[in-house]
mmCIF file of C-alpha atoms in Angstrom:
data_model
loop_
_atom_site.group_PDB
_atom_site.id
_atom_site.type_symbol
_atom_site.label_atom_id
_atom_site.label_comp_id
_atom_site.label_asym_id
_atom_site.label_seq_id
_atom_site.Cartn_x
_atom_site.Cartn_y
_atom_site.Cartn_z
ATOM 1 C CA MET A 22 3.739 12.146 -17.580
ATOM 2 C CA THR A 23 1.658 12.192 -14.412
ATOM 3 C CA THR A 24 2.043 9.629 -11.630
ATOM 4 C CA LEU A 25 -0.252 8.908 -8.643
ATOM 5 C CA GLU A 26 1.564 6.876 -6.021
ATOM 6 C CA ILE A 27 -0.307 5.204 -3.143
ATOM 7 C CA LYS A 28 2.110 3.772 -0.610
ATOM 8 C CA ASN A 29 1.337 1.586 2.447
ATOM 9 C CA LEU A 30 -2.077 3.223 2.765
ATOM 10 C CA HIS A 31 -3.957 2.562 6.004
ATOM 11 C CA VAL A 32 -7.383 4.155 6.333
ATOM 12 C CA SER A 33 -10.040 4.106 9.051
ATOM 13 C CA VAL A 34 -13.626 5.311 8.849
ATOM 14 C CA VAL A 35 -15.576 6.943 11.685
ATOM 15 C CA THR A 36 -18.780 5.077 12.520
ATOM 16 C CA GLU A 37 -21.356 5.352 15.320
ATOM 17 C CA GLN A 38 -19.479 2.548 17.058
ATOM 18 C CA GLY A 39 -16.139 4.350 16.733
ATOM 19 C CA SER A 40 -13.215 4.151 14.358
ATOM 20 C CA LYS A 41 -13.026 1.120 12.058
ATOM 21 C CA GLN A 42 -9.958 0.218 10.006
ATOM 22 C CA ILE A 43 -10.743 -0.459 6.349
ATOM 23 C CA LEU A 44 -7.528 -0.276 4.296
ATOM 24 C CA ARG A 45 -4.568 -2.207 5.702
ATOM 25 C CA GLY A 46 -1.420 -1.157 3.913
ATOM 26 C CA ASP A 47 -2.063 -0.889 0.197
ATOM 27 C CA ASP A 48 0.298 0.088 -2.629
ATOM 28 C CA LEU A 49 -0.756 1.231 -6.027
ATOM 29 C CA THR A 50 0.930 3.322 -8.776
ATOM 30 C CA ILE A 51 -1.022 4.837 -11.698
ATOM 31 C CA ASN A 52 0.730 6.569 -14.578
ATOM 32 C CA SER A 53 -0.647 8.664 -17.421
ATOM 33 C CA GLY A 54 -2.296 6.517 -20.077
ATOM 34 C CA GLU A 55 -2.752 3.470 -17.807
ATOM 35 C CA ILE A 56 -6.067 1.932 -16.930
ATOM 36 C CA HIS A 57 -6.181 0.151 -13.586
ATOM 37 C CA ALA A 58 -9.270 -1.877 -12.542
ATOM 38 C CA VAL A 59 -9.852 -2.390 -8.824
ATOM 39 C CA MET A 60 -12.249 -5.303 -8.171
ATOM 40 C CA GLY A 61 -13.468 -7.101 -5.118
ATOM 41 C CA PRO A 62 -16.517 -8.154 -3.098
ATOM 42 C CA ASN A 63 -18.721 -5.747 -1.145
ATOM 43 C CA GLY A 64 -16.979 -4.194 1.842
ATOM 44 C CA SER A 65 -13.466 -4.913 0.569
ATOM 45 C CA GLY A 66 -12.324 -1.259 0.687
ATOM 46 C CA LYS A 67 -12.636 -0.252 -2.958
ATOM 47 C CA SER A 68 -14.754 2.852 -2.393
ATOM 48 C CA THR A 69 -12.730 3.708 0.716
ATOM 49 C CA LEU A 70 -9.667 3.897 -1.543
ATOM 50 C CA ALA A 71 -11.476 6.254 -3.935
ATOM 51 C CA TYR A 72 -12.785 8.640 -1.257
ATOM 52 C CA SER A 73 -9.511 8.665 0.665
ATOM 53 C CA VAL A 74 -7.590 9.764 -2.423
ATOM 54 C CA ALA A 75 -10.240 12.377 -3.182
ATOM 55 C CA GLY A 76 -10.166 13.780 0.399
ATOM 56 C CA HIS A 77 -13.547 12.840 1.916
ATOM 57 C CA PRO A 78 -13.397 13.943 5.597
ATOM 58 C CA LYS A 79 -15.127 10.752 6.804
ATOM 59 C CA TYR A 80 -12.010 8.732 5.955
ATOM 60 C CA GLU A 81 -8.908 9.094 8.085
ATOM 61 C CA VAL A 82 -5.504 8.125 6.675
ATOM 62 C CA THR A 83 -3.646 6.663 9.677
ATOM 63 C CA ASP A 84 -0.508 5.622 7.871
ATOM 64 C CA GLY A 85 1.086 5.711 4.425
ATOM 65 C CA SER A 86 1.208 8.384 1.737
ATOM 66 C CA ILE A 87 -0.488 9.522 -1.480
ATOM 67 C CA LEU A 88 1.721 11.438 -3.927
ATOM 68 C CA LEU A 89 0.749 13.147 -7.177
ATOM 69 C CA ASP A 90 3.903 13.862 -9.219
ATOM 70 C CA GLY A 91 5.840 13.896 -5.938
ATOM 71 C CA GLN A 92 3.455 16.321 -4.198
ATOM 72 C CA ASP A 93 1.793 15.249 -0.945
ATOM 73 C CA VAL A 94 -1.886 14.843 -1.730
ATOM 74 C CA LEU A 95 -2.803 14.440 1.930
ATOM 75 C CA GLU A 96 -1.698 18.014 2.546
ATOM 76 C CA MET A 97 -4.059 19.318 -0.136
ATOM 77 C CA SER A 98 -7.691 20.392 0.340
ATOM 78 C CA VAL A 99 -10.324 18.771 -1.864
ATOM 79 C CA ASP A 100 -10.346 21.670 -4.321
ATOM 80 C CA GLU A 101 -6.547 21.735 -4.478
ATOM 81 C CA ARG A 102 -6.583 18.051 -5.441
ATOM 82 C CA ALA A 103 -9.023 18.834 -8.246
ATOM 83 C CA ARG A 104 -6.906 21.735 -9.509
ATOM 84 C CA ALA A 105 -3.825 19.481 -9.431
ATOM 85 C CA GLY A 106 -5.578 17.201 -11.917
ATOM 86 C CA MET A 107 -7.535 14.606 -9.907
ATOM 87 C CA PHE A 108 -11.114 13.692 -10.662
ATOM 88 C CA LEU A 109 -13.657 11.511 -8.848
ATOM 89 C CA ALA A 110 -16.781 10.125 -10.453
ATOM 90 C CA MET A 111 -18.940 9.116 -7.481
ATOM 91 C CA GLN A 112 -20.945 5.959 -7.149
ATOM 92 C CA TYR A 113 -23.887 8.043 -5.821
ATOM 93 C CA PRO A 114 -23.580 11.586 -7.271
ATOM 94 C CA VAL A 115 -25.182 14.207 -5.024
ATOM 95 C CA GLU A 116 -27.968 16.621 -6.054
ATOM 96 C CA VAL A 117 -27.219 20.343 -6.210
ATOM 97 C CA PRO A 118 -30.643 22.104 -6.199
ATOM 98 C CA GLY A 119 -30.764 25.532 -7.781
ATOM 99 C CA VAL A 120 -27.597 25.104 -9.867
ATOM 100 C CA SER A 121 -28.024 24.305 -13.520
ATOM 101 C CA VAL A 122 -25.763 21.785 -15.240
ATOM 102 C CA SER A 123 -24.590 24.534 -17.610
ATOM 103 C CA ASN A 124 -23.553 26.877 -14.780
ATOM 104 C CA PHE A 125 -22.017 24.063 -12.788
ATOM 105 C CA LEU A 126 -19.820 22.894 -15.646
ATOM 106 C CA ARG A 127 -18.628 26.338 -16.712
ATOM 107 C CA THR A 128 -17.906 27.347 -13.081
ATOM 108 C CA ALA A 129 -15.923 24.155 -12.548
ATOM 109 C CA LYS A 130 -13.930 24.760 -15.738
ATOM 110 C CA THR A 131 -13.227 28.348 -14.679
ATOM 111 C CA ALA A 132 -12.077 27.243 -11.214
ATOM 112 C CA LEU A 133 -9.669 24.698 -12.708
ATOM 113 C CA SER A 134 -8.148 26.875 -15.435
ATOM 114 C CA GLY A 135 -8.151 30.138 -13.537
ATOM 115 C CA GLU A 136 -10.182 31.954 -16.210
ATOM 116 C CA ALA A 137 -13.561 31.552 -17.799
ATOM 117 C CA PRO A 138 -13.503 29.668 -21.095
ATOM 118 C CA LYS A 139 -14.326 31.659 -24.225
ATOM 119 C CA LEU A 140 -18.063 31.358 -24.635
ATOM 120 C CA ARG A 141 -18.241 30.361 -28.303
ATOM 121 C CA GLU A 142 -15.536 27.702 -27.857
ATOM 122 C CA TRP A 143 -17.103 26.440 -24.636
ATOM 123 C CA VAL A 144 -20.576 26.111 -26.185
ATOM 124 C CA GLY A 145 -19.062 24.132 -29.064
ATOM 125 C CA ASP A 146 -17.143 21.810 -26.755
ATOM 126 C CA LEU A 147 -20.240 21.277 -24.558
ATOM 127 C CA LYS A 148 -22.464 20.545 -27.536
ATOM 128 C CA GLU A 149 -19.992 18.065 -28.993
ATOM 129 C CA ALA A 150 -19.469 16.224 -25.691
ATOM 130 C CA MET A 151 -23.208 16.008 -25.034
ATOM 131 C CA GLY A 152 -23.785 14.700 -28.577
ATOM 132 C CA ASN A 153 -21.166 11.990 -28.076
ATOM 133 C CA LEU A 154 -22.902 10.927 -24.848
ATOM 134 C CA ARG A 155 -26.337 11.058 -26.536
ATOM 135 C CA MET A 156 -27.636 13.669 -24.096
ATOM 136 C CA ASP A 157 -30.575 15.968 -24.861
ATOM 137 C CA PRO A 158 -29.502 19.648 -25.255
ATOM 138 C CA ASP A 159 -32.172 20.676 -22.708
ATOM 139 C CA PHE A 160 -30.232 18.672 -20.098
ATOM 140 C CA THR A 161 -28.006 21.690 -19.432
ATOM 141 C CA GLU A 162 -30.947 23.698 -17.980
ATOM 142 C CA ARG A 163 -31.795 21.077 -15.364
ATOM 143 C CA ASN A 164 -30.473 21.292 -11.801
ATOM 144 C CA VAL A 165 -27.427 19.144 -11.137
ATOM 145 C CA ASN A 166 -28.514 15.526 -10.554
ATOM 146 C CA GLU A 167 -31.957 16.640 -9.352
ATOM 147 C CA GLY A 168 -34.439 14.056 -10.550
ATOM 148 C CA PHE A 169 -31.849 12.423 -12.769
ATOM 149 C CA SER A 170 -32.101 8.728 -13.554
ATOM 150 C CA GLY A 171 -29.123 6.539 -12.737
ATOM 151 C CA GLY A 172 -28.011 6.609 -16.348
ATOM 152 C CA GLU A 173 -28.328 10.398 -16.537
ATOM 153 C CA LYS A 174 -26.217 10.840 -13.421
ATOM 154 C CA LYS A 175 -23.451 8.662 -14.814
ATOM 155 C CA ARG A 176 -23.493 10.384 -18.199
ATOM 156 C CA HIS A 177 -23.228 13.704 -16.436
ATOM 157 C CA GLU A 178 -20.155 12.413 -14.541
ATOM 158 C CA ILE A 179 -18.488 11.429 -17.814
ATOM 159 C CA LEU A 180 -19.522 14.749 -19.396
ATOM 160 C CA GLN A 181 -17.532 16.452 -16.596
ATOM 161 C CA LEU A 182 -14.632 14.130 -17.258
ATOM 162 C CA GLU A 183 -14.484 14.990 -20.942
ATOM 163 C CA LEU A 184 -14.838 18.755 -20.420
ATOM 164 C CA LEU A 185 -12.584 19.265 -17.389
ATOM 165 C CA LYS A 186 -9.733 17.119 -18.729
ATOM 166 C CA PRO A 187 -8.135 15.868 -15.480
ATOM 167 C CA LYS A 188 -4.820 13.997 -15.339
ATOM 168 C CA ILE A 189 -6.033 11.107 -13.135
ATOM 169 C CA ALA A 190 -9.660 9.915 -12.954
ATOM 170 C CA ILE A 191 -11.057 7.672 -10.197
ATOM 171 C CA LEU A 192 -14.312 6.119 -11.331
ATOM 172 C CA ASP A 193 -16.184 4.574 -8.432
ATOM 173 C CA GLU A 194 -18.609 1.905 -9.758
ATOM 174 C CA THR A 195 -19.526 4.015 -12.802
ATOM 175 C CA ASP A 196 -21.234 0.942 -14.227
ATOM 176 C CA SER A 197 -23.758 0.593 -11.371
ATOM 177 C CA GLY A 198 -27.373 1.168 -12.352
ATOM 178 C CA LEU A 199 -26.677 1.279 -16.085
ATOM 179 C CA ASP A 200 -28.507 -0.683 -18.732
ATOM 180 C CA VAL A 201 -26.564 -2.215 -21.625
ATOM 181 C CA ASP A 202 -26.926 0.788 -23.933
ATOM 182 C CA ALA A 203 -25.991 3.363 -21.275
ATOM 183 C CA LEU A 204 -23.007 1.253 -20.180
ATOM 184 C CA LYS A 205 -21.658 1.293 -23.718
ATOM 185 C CA VAL A 206 -22.146 5.051 -24.124
ATOM 186 C CA VAL A 207 -20.489 5.811 -20.754
ATOM 187 C CA SER A 208 -17.599 3.433 -21.533
ATOM 188 C CA GLU A 209 -17.064 5.117 -24.884
ATOM 189 C CA GLY A 210 -16.802 8.475 -23.057
ATOM 190 C CA VAL A 211 -14.142 7.145 -20.689
ATOM 191 C CA ASN A 212 -12.227 5.692 -23.641
ATOM 192 C CA ARG A 213 -12.405 9.016 -25.508
ATOM 193 C CA ALA A 214 -11.041 10.939 -22.513
ATOM 194 C CA HIS A 215 -8.295 8.340 -22.088
ATOM 195 C CA GLU A 216 -7.249 8.513 -25.734
ATOM 196 C CA ASN A 217 -7.547 12.303 -26.171
ATOM 197 C CA THR A 218 -5.698 13.381 -22.989
ATOM 198 C CA ASN A 219 -3.560 10.380 -22.029
ATOM 199 C CA LEU A 220 -5.683 10.113 -18.897
ATOM 200 C CA GLY A 221 -4.712 7.745 -16.110
ATOM 201 C CA VAL A 222 -7.766 5.806 -14.903
ATOM 202 C CA LEU A 223 -8.539 3.965 -11.657
ATOM 203 C CA LEU A 224 -11.736 2.059 -12.363
ATOM 204 C CA ILE A 225 -13.500 0.545 -9.392
ATOM 205 C CA THR A 226 -16.100 -2.158 -10.113
ATOM 206 C CA HIS A 227 -17.696 -5.348 -8.833
ATOM 207 C CA TYR A 228 -18.255 -6.816 -12.260
ATOM 208 C CA THR A 229 -16.359 -7.562 -15.425
ATOM 209 C CA ARG A 230 -19.055 -6.349 -17.825
ATOM 210 C CA ILE A 231 -17.637 -2.793 -18.048
ATOM 211 C CA LEU A 232 -14.215 -4.285 -18.758
ATOM 212 C CA ARG A 233 -15.582 -5.601 -22.045
ATOM 213 C CA TYR A 234 -15.631 -1.954 -23.195
ATOM 214 C CA ILE A 235 -12.856 -0.404 -21.123
ATOM 215 C CA LYS A 236 -9.772 -2.610 -21.425
ATOM 216 C CA PRO A 237 -7.584 -2.498 -18.258
ATOM 217 C CA ASP A 238 -3.803 -2.706 -18.335
ATOM 218 C CA PHE A 239 -3.767 -3.867 -14.712
ATOM 219 C CA VAL A 240 -6.272 -5.548 -12.406
ATOM 220 C CA HIS A 241 -6.063 -5.411 -8.596
ATOM 221 C CA VAL A 242 -8.238 -7.596 -6.426
ATOM 222 C CA PHE A 243 -9.171 -6.091 -3.061
ATOM 223 C CA VAL A 244 -10.274 -8.377 -0.229
ATOM 224 C CA ALA A 245 -10.684 -7.280 3.404
ATOM 225 C CA GLY A 246 -8.862 -4.006 2.832
ATOM 226 C CA LYS A 247 -5.785 -5.542 1.203
ATOM 227 C CA VAL A 248 -4.636 -6.211 -2.352
ATOM 228 C CA ALA A 249 -5.029 -9.971 -2.571
ATOM 229 C CA GLU A 250 -3.798 -10.401 -6.164
ATOM 230 C CA GLN A 251 -2.638 -8.330 -9.115
ATOM 231 C CA GLY A 252 -2.356 -9.081 -12.808
ATOM 232 C CA GLY A 253 -3.409 -8.079 -16.285
ATOM 233 C CA ALA A 254 -6.739 -8.240 -18.085
ATOM 234 C CA GLU A 255 -6.643 -12.036 -17.882
ATOM 235 C CA LEU A 256 -7.192 -11.792 -14.100
ATOM 236 C CA ALA A 257 -10.569 -10.113 -14.674
ATOM 237 C CA GLU A 258 -11.525 -12.946 -17.017
ATOM 238 C CA ARG A 259 -10.630 -15.473 -14.304
ATOM 239 C CA LEU A 260 -12.726 -13.541 -11.749
ATOM 240 C CA GLU A 261 -15.654 -13.738 -14.177
ATOM 241 C CA ASN A 262 -15.451 -17.493 -14.071
ATOM 242 C CA GLU A 263 -14.416 -18.102 -10.486
ATOM 243 C CA GLY A 264 -15.717 -15.139 -8.474
ATOM 244 C CA TYR A 265 -14.136 -14.124 -5.170
ATOM 245 C CA ASP A 266 -14.844 -17.262 -3.142
ATOM 246 C CA ARG A 267 -11.337 -18.646 -3.373
ATOM 247 C CA TYR A 268 -9.929 -15.493 -1.662
ATOM 248 C CA LEU A 269 -12.554 -15.539 1.016
ATOM 249 C CA LYS A 270 -12.118 -19.232 1.691
ATOM 250 C CA ALA A 271 -8.345 -18.823 1.898
ATOM 251 C CA GLY A 272 -8.885 -16.185 4.616
ATOM 252 C CA VAL A 273 -7.150 -13.441 2.642
#
């Protein structure tokens, strides 16, 4: 059992105008096998939560704690967080010119496990995962995210998820830029990883459409840097019908 605990988290971001507080004392606990959906309007702090947990230097944790199985995540470097079992699928994956997908994936797997995977076994795992995600085999020879479509970038993120087998995955708006078919394929990949490895998932999204394929155990509504409401999957259904206006009008 793996547990990610976020306690009283306050986070500020550095802007050209100075430091701006985004998160204002949030609590969240994710256990192995659980799927948590974080929803909310633009600018509510959802992506700030993701990047703060992952260790982006732009975001400064001013109060609170983040613990992974009791270990202080804030004392870890970004690569130490990854080796401890944390994974971030970015909303806007970056390009890595000159590095092929094949080399990138095998290097990442080697860094996490401490030794290079056996070639025959690795090739088989890679081929199977790409087949499940309906990716062309030639994809592995392309440079990471260079010239990729939105759907290709997101499939590549889920390919990493399936091959690297983290303990906790943070998926930042994985559904953005996907058509209906790509959304279904990507969602199936997340579900496979969840079922095969008892993965804990923090799924950040604006919309409920991805939740038709990835069923959350818990839903957390973020408004103005705070958790405004929490509940089960039924809360997402209510948001589909009502939107976020009632939180904004109430001044939450």
